[in-house]
């Protein structure tokens, strides 16, 4: 089969610009083959090379007291004591999920799980952060149904609890939904595996499922905007099999125990190409592959197809040749393919053979470590507080009702009820209650997980939005009694070639970095997803923060719920910031003004106060969207009783000032807490109490059961 001639059209179809193609010519001193062009396209696209973001990612804090491994590996690793570590990462599968919702979301789950167990860790928890367009948009409902079903179908079958996440709807996602998947696992600190190849002449081994044509060109597709021809990209979406993935995990973990693994890498974006190149690059070695030995499930596959296939449930490893027999037996036992497909070499070379012919011979370092890097121009956007701003004149209980009727602020139970959150039997706190909590098996410790971003804040002021994303993730962990350890980020933006979009990215990074440094929450892993736009319409900047916290003793969990006659205490400032608030977004679709400013010193002080006062409270909730009114209502829902709050104005009830918590306690403990707060210069006061059958905001009230029904059904009704 003859390969197509290299043309300007073919180069452009591979996502390479003229300068990049000239760079290829200069590197090779010849025209590349079709297979080589595909390899360059895969490795130099945005998804794999981070060419627009590298400069700014380097500014993030990535080290800390407990960090074992930061960015650069399959996932980050953080020490949790007693010879154990938590391995975690968040990654996007946005474009595939929009094109083919079920498989796009399912394989996103599969990919993030492989990132974790490739490091030697057994997955213990998953989360997801989902952003969809308006519910009135013709595609939204089918996307929601397909994505949720795909996540549940894969995660439930694999056997990992999905314990939390986010769901939002906004018109900016009409043409480009976001599916961000998070996974975490446990590993012994002396049993961690890395991806850097080592040793010359060592066998390179293919593990797992067979290679097919699904997903060819997927990484390149993920680095491009959408247009009217989106349906043509359907073949670039992979097909997943969770049962094979489960077998692959068990086989991989068993294989690691044999001592046969020198290094290992999962096959994700760009498949065999990316996994081989990254292993070689990290180990400063070359790689030689013979495609004749690669297990395939389709006939007459070309070298180009095999190198760019993103078929799922596959791994690549460098093997200790003395233990080949033992390693092979493990994979035979699990009915998975095991094939020696190449070797490590001393030269800086990536060589691919098929049918006795060299199909690609390229400098390996040029594909990965020295791939193009851009310092793109950007525009910095700041926001100003609106002068002469007037709060809407609303009855506070009717304003709360309006919020609860909106699917963005109603219960997400329709989603998380489709996920198995109890598998493995270590889940302590189910989805829908804030941060998820999973027991560290056979110990008295637990890990808390959360994800957060407010795209509306990031749109208005990227710097403050980035800060706030970290700060609220921090508060979410504090609210359950967890000490924040570290975070992963999933940075979703539009086209970085537009200075205003690049400005969003740069300033969100700056905000994230400042907050992470101050709150001592390093970024240990992550993902960048750019070109999230359709026909030139970008998404709102959505830098999702996934954070992990440690609870040293199960007795220190703030479990809740509030009890009848408990008092409600506000920790932090009184607050009145309505601009960019949830309330205004619902009642007026107002996108003007400044988001609330995040005072990191107050965040830290108030958070430490909560952690030092756990024994005196029955429940705790950090305040974010919807302010005091929505926060107190959610605490009432968890307790299944009414709540009464003192009479104030709309800004006080619904303001979204940062660094604040609501906590509940007995009257006697309240006196102790208020005294503690005074002695440590923490703002604290009683603002209400729990009990009865009403939700009361001052003199305004509605029956608890009425608002509970609205809250529980708003999303379900919207999806009908």
PDB file of C-alpha atoms in Angstrom, residues 6 10 14 16 24 32-45 216-217 219-220 270 273 303-305 307-308 359-360 362 367:
ATOM      1  CA  UNK A   6       3.395  15.009   1.568  1.00  0.00           C
ATOM      2  CA  UNK A  10      -1.746  16.964   4.331  1.00  0.00           C
ATOM      3  CA  UNK A  14      -2.047  17.006  10.729  1.00  0.00           C
ATOM      4  CA  UNK A  16       1.266  21.389  11.813  1.00  0.00           C
ATOM      5  CA  UNK A  24      10.959  19.011  10.701  1.00  0.00           C
ATOM      6  CA  UNK A  32       9.422  12.969   6.211  1.00  0.00           C
ATOM      7  CA  UNK A  33       7.533   9.801   5.345  1.00  0.00           C
ATOM      8  CA  UNK A  34       3.790   9.703   5.900  1.00  0.00           C
ATOM      9  CA  UNK A  35       4.297   7.695   9.096  1.00  0.00           C
ATOM     10  CA  UNK A  36       6.917  10.157  10.318  1.00  0.00           C
ATOM     11  CA  UNK A  37       4.597  13.077   9.634  1.00  0.00           C
ATOM     12  CA  UNK A  38       1.944  11.343  11.725  1.00  0.00           C
ATOM     13  CA  UNK A  39       4.419  10.798  14.555  1.00  0.00           C
ATOM     14  CA  UNK A  40       5.469  14.461  14.554  1.00  0.00           C
ATOM     15  CA  UNK A  41       1.816  15.493  14.433  1.00  0.00           C
ATOM     16  CA  UNK A  42       1.027  13.344  17.457  1.00  0.00           C
ATOM     17  CA  UNK A  43       3.990  14.457  19.539  1.00  0.00           C
ATOM     18  CA  UNK A  44       3.953  18.131  18.607  1.00  0.00           C
ATOM     19  CA  UNK A  45       0.258  18.758  19.062  1.00  0.00           C
ATOM     20  CA  UNK A 216      -6.301   7.083  15.173  1.00  0.00           C
ATOM     21  CA  UNK A 217      -5.441  10.781  15.290  1.00  0.00           C
ATOM     22  CA  UNK A 219      -4.540  13.511  20.141  1.00  0.00           C
ATOM     23  CA  UNK A 220      -4.402  15.763  17.086  1.00  0.00           C
ATOM     24  CA  UNK A 270      -1.033   9.163  20.611  1.00  0.00           C
ATOM     25  CA  UNK A 273       4.058   6.684  19.674  1.00  0.00           C
ATOM     26  CA  UNK A 303       2.505   1.544  10.280  1.00  0.00           C
ATOM     27  CA  UNK A 304       0.825   4.946  10.414  1.00  0.00           C
ATOM     28  CA  UNK A 305      -2.376   3.458  11.884  1.00  0.00           C
ATOM     29  CA  UNK A 307       1.626   4.129  15.650  1.00  0.00           C
ATOM     30  CA  UNK A 308      -1.286   6.562  16.035  1.00  0.00           C
ATOM     31  CA  UNK A 359       8.916   3.247   8.381  1.00  0.00           C
ATOM     32  CA  UNK A 360      10.283   5.968  10.617  1.00  0.00           C
ATOM     33  CA  UNK A 362      13.677  10.141  13.838  1.00  0.00           C
ATOM     34  CA  UNK A 367       9.827  14.509  19.426  1.00  0.00           C
TER      35      UNK A 367
END
